[in-house]
Coordinates of C-alpha atoms in Angstrom, one line a residue:
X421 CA -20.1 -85.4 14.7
X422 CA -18.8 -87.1 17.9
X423 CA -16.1 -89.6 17.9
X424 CA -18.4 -92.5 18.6
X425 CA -20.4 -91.7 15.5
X426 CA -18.0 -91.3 13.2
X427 CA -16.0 -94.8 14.0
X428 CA -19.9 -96.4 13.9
X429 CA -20.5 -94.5 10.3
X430 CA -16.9 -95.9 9.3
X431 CA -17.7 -99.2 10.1
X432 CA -21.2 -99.5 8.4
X433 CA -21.3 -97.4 5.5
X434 CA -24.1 -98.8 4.0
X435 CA -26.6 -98.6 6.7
X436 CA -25.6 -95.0 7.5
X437 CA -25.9 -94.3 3.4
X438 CA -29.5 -95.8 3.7
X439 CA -30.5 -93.8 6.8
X440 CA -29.5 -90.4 4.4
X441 CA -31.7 -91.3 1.3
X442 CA -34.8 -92.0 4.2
X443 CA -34.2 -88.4 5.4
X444 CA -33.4 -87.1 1.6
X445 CA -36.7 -88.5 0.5
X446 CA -38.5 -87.2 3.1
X447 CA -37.4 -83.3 2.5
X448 CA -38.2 -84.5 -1.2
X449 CA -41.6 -85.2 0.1
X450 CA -42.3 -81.9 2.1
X451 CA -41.0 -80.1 -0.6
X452 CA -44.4 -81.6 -2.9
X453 CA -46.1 -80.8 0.3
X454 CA -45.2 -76.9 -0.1
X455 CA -45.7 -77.0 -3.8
X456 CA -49.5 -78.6 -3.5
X457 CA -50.3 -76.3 -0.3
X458 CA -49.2 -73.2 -2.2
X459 CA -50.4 -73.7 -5.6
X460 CA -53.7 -72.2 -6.4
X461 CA -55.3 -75.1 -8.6
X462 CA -55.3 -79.1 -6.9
X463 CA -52.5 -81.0 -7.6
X464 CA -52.4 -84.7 -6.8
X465 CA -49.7 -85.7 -3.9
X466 CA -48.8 -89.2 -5.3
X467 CA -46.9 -88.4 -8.8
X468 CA -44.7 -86.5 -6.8
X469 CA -43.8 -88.9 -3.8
X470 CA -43.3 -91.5 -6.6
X471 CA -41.0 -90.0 -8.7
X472 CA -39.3 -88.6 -5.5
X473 CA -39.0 -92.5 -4.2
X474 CA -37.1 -93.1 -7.6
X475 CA -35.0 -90.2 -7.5
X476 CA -33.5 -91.7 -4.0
X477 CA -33.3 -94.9 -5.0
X478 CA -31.4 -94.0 -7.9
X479 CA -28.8 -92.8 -5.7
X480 CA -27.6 -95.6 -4.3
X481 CA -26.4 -96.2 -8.1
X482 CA -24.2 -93.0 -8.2
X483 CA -20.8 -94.3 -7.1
X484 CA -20.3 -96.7 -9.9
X485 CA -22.5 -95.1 -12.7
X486 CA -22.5 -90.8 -11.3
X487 CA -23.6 -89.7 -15.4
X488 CA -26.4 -91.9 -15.9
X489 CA -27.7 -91.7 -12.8
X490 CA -27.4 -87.7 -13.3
X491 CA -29.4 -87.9 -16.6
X492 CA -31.9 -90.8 -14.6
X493 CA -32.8 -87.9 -11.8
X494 CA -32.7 -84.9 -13.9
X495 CA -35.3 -86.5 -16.4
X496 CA -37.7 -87.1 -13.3
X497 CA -37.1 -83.5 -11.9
X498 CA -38.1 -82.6 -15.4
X499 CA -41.1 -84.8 -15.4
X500 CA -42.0 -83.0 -12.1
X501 CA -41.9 -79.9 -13.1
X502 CA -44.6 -80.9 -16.2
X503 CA -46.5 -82.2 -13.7
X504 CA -47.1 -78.4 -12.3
X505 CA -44.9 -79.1 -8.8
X506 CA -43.0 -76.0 -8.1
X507 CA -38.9 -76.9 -8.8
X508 CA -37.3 -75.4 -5.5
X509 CA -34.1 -76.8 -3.1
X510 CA -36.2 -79.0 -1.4
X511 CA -38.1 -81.0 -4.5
X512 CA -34.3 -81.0 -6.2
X513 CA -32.5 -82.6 -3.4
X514 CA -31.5 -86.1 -5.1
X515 CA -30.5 -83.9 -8.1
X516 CA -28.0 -81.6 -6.3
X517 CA -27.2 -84.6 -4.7
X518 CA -26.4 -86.5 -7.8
X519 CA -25.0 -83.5 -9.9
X520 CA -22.7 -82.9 -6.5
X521 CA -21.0 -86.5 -6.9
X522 CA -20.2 -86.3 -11.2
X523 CA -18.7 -82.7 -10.1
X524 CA -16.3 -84.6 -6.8
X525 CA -15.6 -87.6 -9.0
X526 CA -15.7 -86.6 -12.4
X527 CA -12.8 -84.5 -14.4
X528 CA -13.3 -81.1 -14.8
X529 CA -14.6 -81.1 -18.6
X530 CA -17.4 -83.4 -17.6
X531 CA -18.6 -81.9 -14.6
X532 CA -18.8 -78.6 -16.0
X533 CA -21.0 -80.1 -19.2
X534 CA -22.9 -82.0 -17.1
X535 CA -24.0 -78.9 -14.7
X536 CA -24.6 -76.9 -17.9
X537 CA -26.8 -79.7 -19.6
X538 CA -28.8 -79.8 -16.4
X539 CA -28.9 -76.4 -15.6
X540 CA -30.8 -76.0 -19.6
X541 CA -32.9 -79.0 -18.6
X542 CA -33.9 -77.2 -15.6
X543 CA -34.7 -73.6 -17.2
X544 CA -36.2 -75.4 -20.3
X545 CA -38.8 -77.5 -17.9
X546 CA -39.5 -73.5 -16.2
X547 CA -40.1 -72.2 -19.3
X548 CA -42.0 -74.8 -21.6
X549 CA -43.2 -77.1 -19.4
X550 CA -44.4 -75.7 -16.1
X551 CA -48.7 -76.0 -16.1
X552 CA -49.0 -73.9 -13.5
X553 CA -46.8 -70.6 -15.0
X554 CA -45.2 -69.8 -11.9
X555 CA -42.9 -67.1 -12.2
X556 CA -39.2 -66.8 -13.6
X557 CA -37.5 -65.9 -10.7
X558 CA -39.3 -69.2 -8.6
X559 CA -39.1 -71.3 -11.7
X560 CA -36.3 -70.5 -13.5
X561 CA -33.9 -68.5 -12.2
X562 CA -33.6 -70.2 -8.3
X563 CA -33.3 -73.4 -9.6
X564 CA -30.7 -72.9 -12.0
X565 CA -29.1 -71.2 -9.7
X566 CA -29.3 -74.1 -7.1
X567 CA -27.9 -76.2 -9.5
X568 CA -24.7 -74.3 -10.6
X569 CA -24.2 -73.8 -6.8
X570 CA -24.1 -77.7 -5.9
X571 CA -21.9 -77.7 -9.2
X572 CA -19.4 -76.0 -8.2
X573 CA -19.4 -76.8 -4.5
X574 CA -18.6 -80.6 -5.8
X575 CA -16.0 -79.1 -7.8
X576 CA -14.5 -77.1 -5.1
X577 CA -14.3 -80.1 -2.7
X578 CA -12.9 -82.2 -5.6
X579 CA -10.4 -79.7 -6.0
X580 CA -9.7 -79.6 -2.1
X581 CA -9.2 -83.4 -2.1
X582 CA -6.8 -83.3 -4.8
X583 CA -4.8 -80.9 -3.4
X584 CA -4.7 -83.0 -0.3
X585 CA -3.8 -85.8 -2.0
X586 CA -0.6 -84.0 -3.5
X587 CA 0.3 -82.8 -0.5
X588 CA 0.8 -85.8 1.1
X589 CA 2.4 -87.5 -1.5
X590 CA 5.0 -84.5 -2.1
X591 CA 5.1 -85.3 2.0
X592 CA 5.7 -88.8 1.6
X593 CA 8.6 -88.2 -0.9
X594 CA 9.8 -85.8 1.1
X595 CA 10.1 -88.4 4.1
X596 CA 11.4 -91.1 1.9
X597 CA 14.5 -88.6 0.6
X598 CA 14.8 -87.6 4.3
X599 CA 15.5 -91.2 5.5
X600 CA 17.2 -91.6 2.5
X601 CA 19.9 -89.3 3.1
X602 CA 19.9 -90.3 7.3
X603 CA 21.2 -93.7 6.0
X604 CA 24.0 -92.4 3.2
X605 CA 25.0 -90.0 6.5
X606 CA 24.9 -92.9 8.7
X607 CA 27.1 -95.0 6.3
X608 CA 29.6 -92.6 5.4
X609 CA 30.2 -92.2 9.6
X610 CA 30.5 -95.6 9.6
X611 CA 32.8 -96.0 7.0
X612 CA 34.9 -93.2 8.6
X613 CA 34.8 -95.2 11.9
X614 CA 36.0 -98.0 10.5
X615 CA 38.9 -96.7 8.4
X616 CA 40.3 -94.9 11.4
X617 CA 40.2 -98.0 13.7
X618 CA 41.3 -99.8 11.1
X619 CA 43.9 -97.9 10.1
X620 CA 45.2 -96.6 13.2
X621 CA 45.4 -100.1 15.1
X622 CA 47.0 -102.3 11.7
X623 CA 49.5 -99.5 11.7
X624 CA 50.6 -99.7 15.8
X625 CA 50.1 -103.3 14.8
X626 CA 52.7 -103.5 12.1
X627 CA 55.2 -101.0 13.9
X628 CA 55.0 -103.1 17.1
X629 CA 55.7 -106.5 15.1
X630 CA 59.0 -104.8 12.9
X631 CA 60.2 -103.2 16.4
X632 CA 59.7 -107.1 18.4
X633 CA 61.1 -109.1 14.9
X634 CA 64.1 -106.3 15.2
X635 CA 64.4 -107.1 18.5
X636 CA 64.1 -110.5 18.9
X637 CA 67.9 -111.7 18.8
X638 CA 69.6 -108.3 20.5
X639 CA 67.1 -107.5 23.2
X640 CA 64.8 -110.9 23.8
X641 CA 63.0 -109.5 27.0
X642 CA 62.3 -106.2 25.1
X643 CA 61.1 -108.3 22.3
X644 CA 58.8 -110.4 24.4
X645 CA 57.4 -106.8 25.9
X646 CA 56.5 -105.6 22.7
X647 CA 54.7 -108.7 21.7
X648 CA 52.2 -108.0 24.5
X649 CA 51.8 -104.7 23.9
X650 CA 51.2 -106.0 20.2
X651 CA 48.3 -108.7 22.0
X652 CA 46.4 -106.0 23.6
X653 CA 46.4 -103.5 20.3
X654 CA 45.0 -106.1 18.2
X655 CA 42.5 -106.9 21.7
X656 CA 41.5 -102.9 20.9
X657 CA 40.8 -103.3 17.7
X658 CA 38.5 -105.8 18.0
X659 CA 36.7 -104.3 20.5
X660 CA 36.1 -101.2 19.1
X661 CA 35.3 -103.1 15.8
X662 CA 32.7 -105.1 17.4
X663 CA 31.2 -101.9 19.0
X664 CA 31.1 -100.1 15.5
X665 CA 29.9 -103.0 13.6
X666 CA 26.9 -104.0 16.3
X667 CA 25.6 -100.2 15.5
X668 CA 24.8 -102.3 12.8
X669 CA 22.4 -104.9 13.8
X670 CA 21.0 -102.8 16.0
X671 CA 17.0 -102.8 15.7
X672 CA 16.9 -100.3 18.1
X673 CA 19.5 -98.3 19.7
X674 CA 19.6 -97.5 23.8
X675 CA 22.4 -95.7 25.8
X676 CA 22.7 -98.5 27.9
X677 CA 24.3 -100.8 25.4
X678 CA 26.4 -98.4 23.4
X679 CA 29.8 -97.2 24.7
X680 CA 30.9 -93.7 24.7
X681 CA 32.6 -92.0 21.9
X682 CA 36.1 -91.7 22.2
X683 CA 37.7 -87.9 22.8
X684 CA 40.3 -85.9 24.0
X685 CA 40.2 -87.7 27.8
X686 CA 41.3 -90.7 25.9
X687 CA 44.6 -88.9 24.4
X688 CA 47.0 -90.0 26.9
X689 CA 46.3 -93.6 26.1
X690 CA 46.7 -92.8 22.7
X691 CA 50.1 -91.6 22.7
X692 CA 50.7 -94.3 25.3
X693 CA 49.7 -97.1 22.7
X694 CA 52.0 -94.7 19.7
X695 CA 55.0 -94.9 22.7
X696 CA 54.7 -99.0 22.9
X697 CA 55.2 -98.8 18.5
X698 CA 58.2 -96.7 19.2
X699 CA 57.0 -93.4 18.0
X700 CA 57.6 -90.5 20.6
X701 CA 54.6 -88.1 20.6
X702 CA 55.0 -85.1 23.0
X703 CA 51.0 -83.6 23.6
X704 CA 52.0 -79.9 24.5
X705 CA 48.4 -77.4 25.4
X706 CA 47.8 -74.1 25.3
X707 CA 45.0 -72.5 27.2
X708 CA 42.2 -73.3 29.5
X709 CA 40.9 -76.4 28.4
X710 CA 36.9 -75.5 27.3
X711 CA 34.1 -78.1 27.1
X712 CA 33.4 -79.7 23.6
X713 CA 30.6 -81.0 22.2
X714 CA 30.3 -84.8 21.9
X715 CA 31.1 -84.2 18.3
X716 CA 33.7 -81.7 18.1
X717 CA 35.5 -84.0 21.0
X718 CA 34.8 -87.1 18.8
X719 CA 36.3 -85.2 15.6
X720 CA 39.5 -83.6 17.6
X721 CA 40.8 -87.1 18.7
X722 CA 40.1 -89.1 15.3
X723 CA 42.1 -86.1 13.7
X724 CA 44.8 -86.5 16.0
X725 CA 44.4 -90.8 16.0
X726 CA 44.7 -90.4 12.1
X727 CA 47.7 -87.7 11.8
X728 CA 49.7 -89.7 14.2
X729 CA 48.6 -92.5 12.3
X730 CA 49.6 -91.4 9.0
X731 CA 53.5 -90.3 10.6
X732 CA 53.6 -94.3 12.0
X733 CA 52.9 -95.7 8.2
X734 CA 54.7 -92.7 6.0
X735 CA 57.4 -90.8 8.2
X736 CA 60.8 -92.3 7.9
X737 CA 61.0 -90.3 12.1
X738 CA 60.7 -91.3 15.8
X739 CA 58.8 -88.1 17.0
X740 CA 55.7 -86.2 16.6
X741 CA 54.4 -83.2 17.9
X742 CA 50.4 -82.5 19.1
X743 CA 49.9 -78.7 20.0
X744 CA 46.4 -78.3 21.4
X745 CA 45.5 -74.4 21.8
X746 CA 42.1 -73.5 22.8
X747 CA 40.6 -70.0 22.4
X748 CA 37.4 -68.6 23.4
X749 CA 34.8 -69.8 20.7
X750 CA 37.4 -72.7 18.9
X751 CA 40.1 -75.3 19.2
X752 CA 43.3 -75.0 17.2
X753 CA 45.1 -78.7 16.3
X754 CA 48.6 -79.1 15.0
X755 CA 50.0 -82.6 14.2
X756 CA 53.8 -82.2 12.6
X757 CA 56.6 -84.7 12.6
X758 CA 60.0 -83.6 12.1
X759 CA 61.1 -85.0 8.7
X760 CA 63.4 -84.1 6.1
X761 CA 61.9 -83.3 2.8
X762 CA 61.3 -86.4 0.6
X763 CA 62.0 -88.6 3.7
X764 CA 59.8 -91.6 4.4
X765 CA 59.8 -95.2 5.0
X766 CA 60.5 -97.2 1.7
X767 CA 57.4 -98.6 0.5
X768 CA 55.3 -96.8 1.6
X769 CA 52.1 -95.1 0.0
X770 CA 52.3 -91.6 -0.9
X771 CA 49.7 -89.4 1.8
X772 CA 48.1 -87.8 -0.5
X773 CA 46.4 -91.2 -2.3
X774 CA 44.9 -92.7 0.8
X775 CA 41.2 -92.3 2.5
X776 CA 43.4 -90.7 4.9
X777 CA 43.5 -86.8 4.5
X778 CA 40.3 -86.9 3.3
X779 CA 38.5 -88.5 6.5
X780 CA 40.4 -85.9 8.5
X781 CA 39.0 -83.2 6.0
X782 CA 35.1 -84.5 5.9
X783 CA 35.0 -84.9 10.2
X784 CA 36.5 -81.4 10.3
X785 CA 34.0 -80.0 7.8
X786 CA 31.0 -82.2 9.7
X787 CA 32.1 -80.5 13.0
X788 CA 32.0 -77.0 11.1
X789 CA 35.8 -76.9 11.1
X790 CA 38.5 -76.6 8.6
X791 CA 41.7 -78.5 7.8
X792 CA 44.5 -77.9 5.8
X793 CA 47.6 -80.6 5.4
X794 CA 51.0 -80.5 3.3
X795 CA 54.7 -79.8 3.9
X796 CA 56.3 -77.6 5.8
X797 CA 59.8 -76.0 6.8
X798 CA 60.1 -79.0 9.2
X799 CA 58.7 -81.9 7.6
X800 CA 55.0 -82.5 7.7
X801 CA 52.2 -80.3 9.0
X802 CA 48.3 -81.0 9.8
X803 CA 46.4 -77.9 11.1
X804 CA 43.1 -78.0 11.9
X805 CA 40.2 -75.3 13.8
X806 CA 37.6 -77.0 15.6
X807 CA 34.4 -74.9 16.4
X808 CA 34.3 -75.7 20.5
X809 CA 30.3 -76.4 19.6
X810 CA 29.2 -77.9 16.4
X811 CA 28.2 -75.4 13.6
X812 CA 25.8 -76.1 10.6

């Protein structure tokens, strides 16, 4: 069926339903052609056209009522066999049309009755009540057989349909607990985002303001310097929180209007903006540098923004060491301050019971890294391999 047909049947139902019993009827009508041509003695024309008319228009009933409309048609097929018409394919076209639509709508326990009870009403009307004794195989056993066949061809497409059906529900769910877990992933990188700006920039924030308040009455020029150094980290933070948040409100999202993700270019401004707090942080690498992905690259500098963040809030020290080394197939990371053991700035949280470690940990694992974190000989250690292209 061509295109054009098909969105013309979809759009009238009805009259294409209508058109199908006029055709049905009229191979019901040929069919008591063949049997009044091919049977020896006369037999009148009209009783079957009649009860073939009602057959059809009992049809047009099978959606909402498919059983009586089965036992309605299969009394009439009976009636035409007594009448001495030959039962073939042809003559039983509203039945297997009927019996077809109980076995596609029905459950599986009625269907397979109803075929049964018709297929006995069938081989009863060959045996006891065919006039013209035509023989078993032509009375009985074909149309039985036709029967059964349209039986289970209903059921087969019934099953089909329902199979379908599952399928595209089990499909549905499928792309409902896909999405699902897109916008848990999307959150949790959000919420990662946002604890490292946040973090990073409140802490630069706070050393800058205790270095200028410290400074203020010894060293007023130097005080007044760090003051606007303290202006534009705070102008930083709100920038890149106003970048992360719009990701937000985004309904759609193009490259145009989204800013790059920070990375390892951007490390020399970071230790600049660490410098201006007061904390010295000497970047020392080892190797040819090798291209990253946008998401190892990403992962690399938060780990560094965070370690360096976490010496500016917990290390009672001045200095900090980054010690870049990259291989042929990873990147090796090493953030260490050198601090007495049990050293830090009064007040301040233990490392270990903070987001902090842990972000580092879950952007390390998300590039297909590890990281490990703890005290060492020297103070305080973060070591971390970085895959130079994202792993799964």
């Amino acid at each position: 069926m061509s295109t054009s047909l098909r969105i013309e049947a979809a759009r009238r139902p009805r009259k294409v339903e209508l058109v199908a019993l006029l055709l049905l009827f009229g191979t019901t009508a040929m069919g008591c052609l063949v049997t009044s041509w091919t049977t020896p003695a006369p037999l009148s024309l009209w009783p079957g056209i009649v009860l073939s008319a009602f057959c059809c228009l009992a049809l047009l009933r099978r959606h909402r009522n498919p059983l009586p409309v089965l036992g309605f048609i299969t009394a009439l097929t009976m009636a035409e066999g007594a009448v001495g018409y030959l039962i073939t394919p042809l003559l039983m076209g509203p039945l297997m049309v009927s019996l077809y639509s109980v076995s596609l709508r029905a459950d599986r326990t009625t269907a397979r009755n109803a075929s049964l009870l018709v297929a006995v009403c069938i081989v009863v009307t060959g045996l006891f009540l065919d006039p013209s004794s035509h023989p078993v195989l032509l009375g009985v056993v074909n149309p039985a057989a036709w029967v059964l066949l349209s039986a289970l061809l209903g059921s087969y497409v019934g099953v089909r349909r329902s199979y379908a059906a599952d399928r595209a529900e089990q499909a549905e769910r499928a792309r409902e607990e896909e999405a699902r877990h897109h916008v848990v992933q999307e959150r949790m990188r959000i919420a990662r985002e946002l604890h490292d700006i946040v973090a990073h920039h409140l802490a630069l924030a706070n050393a800058q303001a205790s270095t200028a308040a410290h400074l203020y009455r010894t060293h007023p020029d130097k005080a007044f310097e760090m003051l606007n150094s303290l202006s534009t980290t705070t102008a930083d933070a709100l920038r890149e929180l106003k970048a992360t948040v719009g990701v937000l409100r985004q309904d759609t999202e193009t490259d145009d209007s989204l800013a790059p993700a920070p990375g390892l270019g951007q490390l020399p401004d970071l230790t600049a903006a660490y410098s201006a707090a007061g904390l010295d942080v000497s970047v020392t690498i080892s190797g040819p540098p090798q291209p990253l992905s946008p998401g190892v690259d990403l992962a690399a500098f938060r780990i560094i923004q965070e370690a360096l963040t976490n010496v500016t809030k917990h290390a009672a020290t001045g200095r900090a060491d980054v010690r870049l080394s990259y291989h042929p197939h990873s990147l090796s990371l090493t953030i260490s301050n050198e601090t007495a053991a049990g050293s830090r700035r009064a007040g301040a949280p233990e490392p270990s019971r903070g987001f902090g470690l842990m972000g580092m940990r879950e952007r390390a694992q998300s590039a297909g890294g590890t990281l490990t974190a703890g005290p060492c000989p020297e103070g305080f250690q973060v070591s971390c391999t970085l895959p130079l292209q994202p792993t799964s």
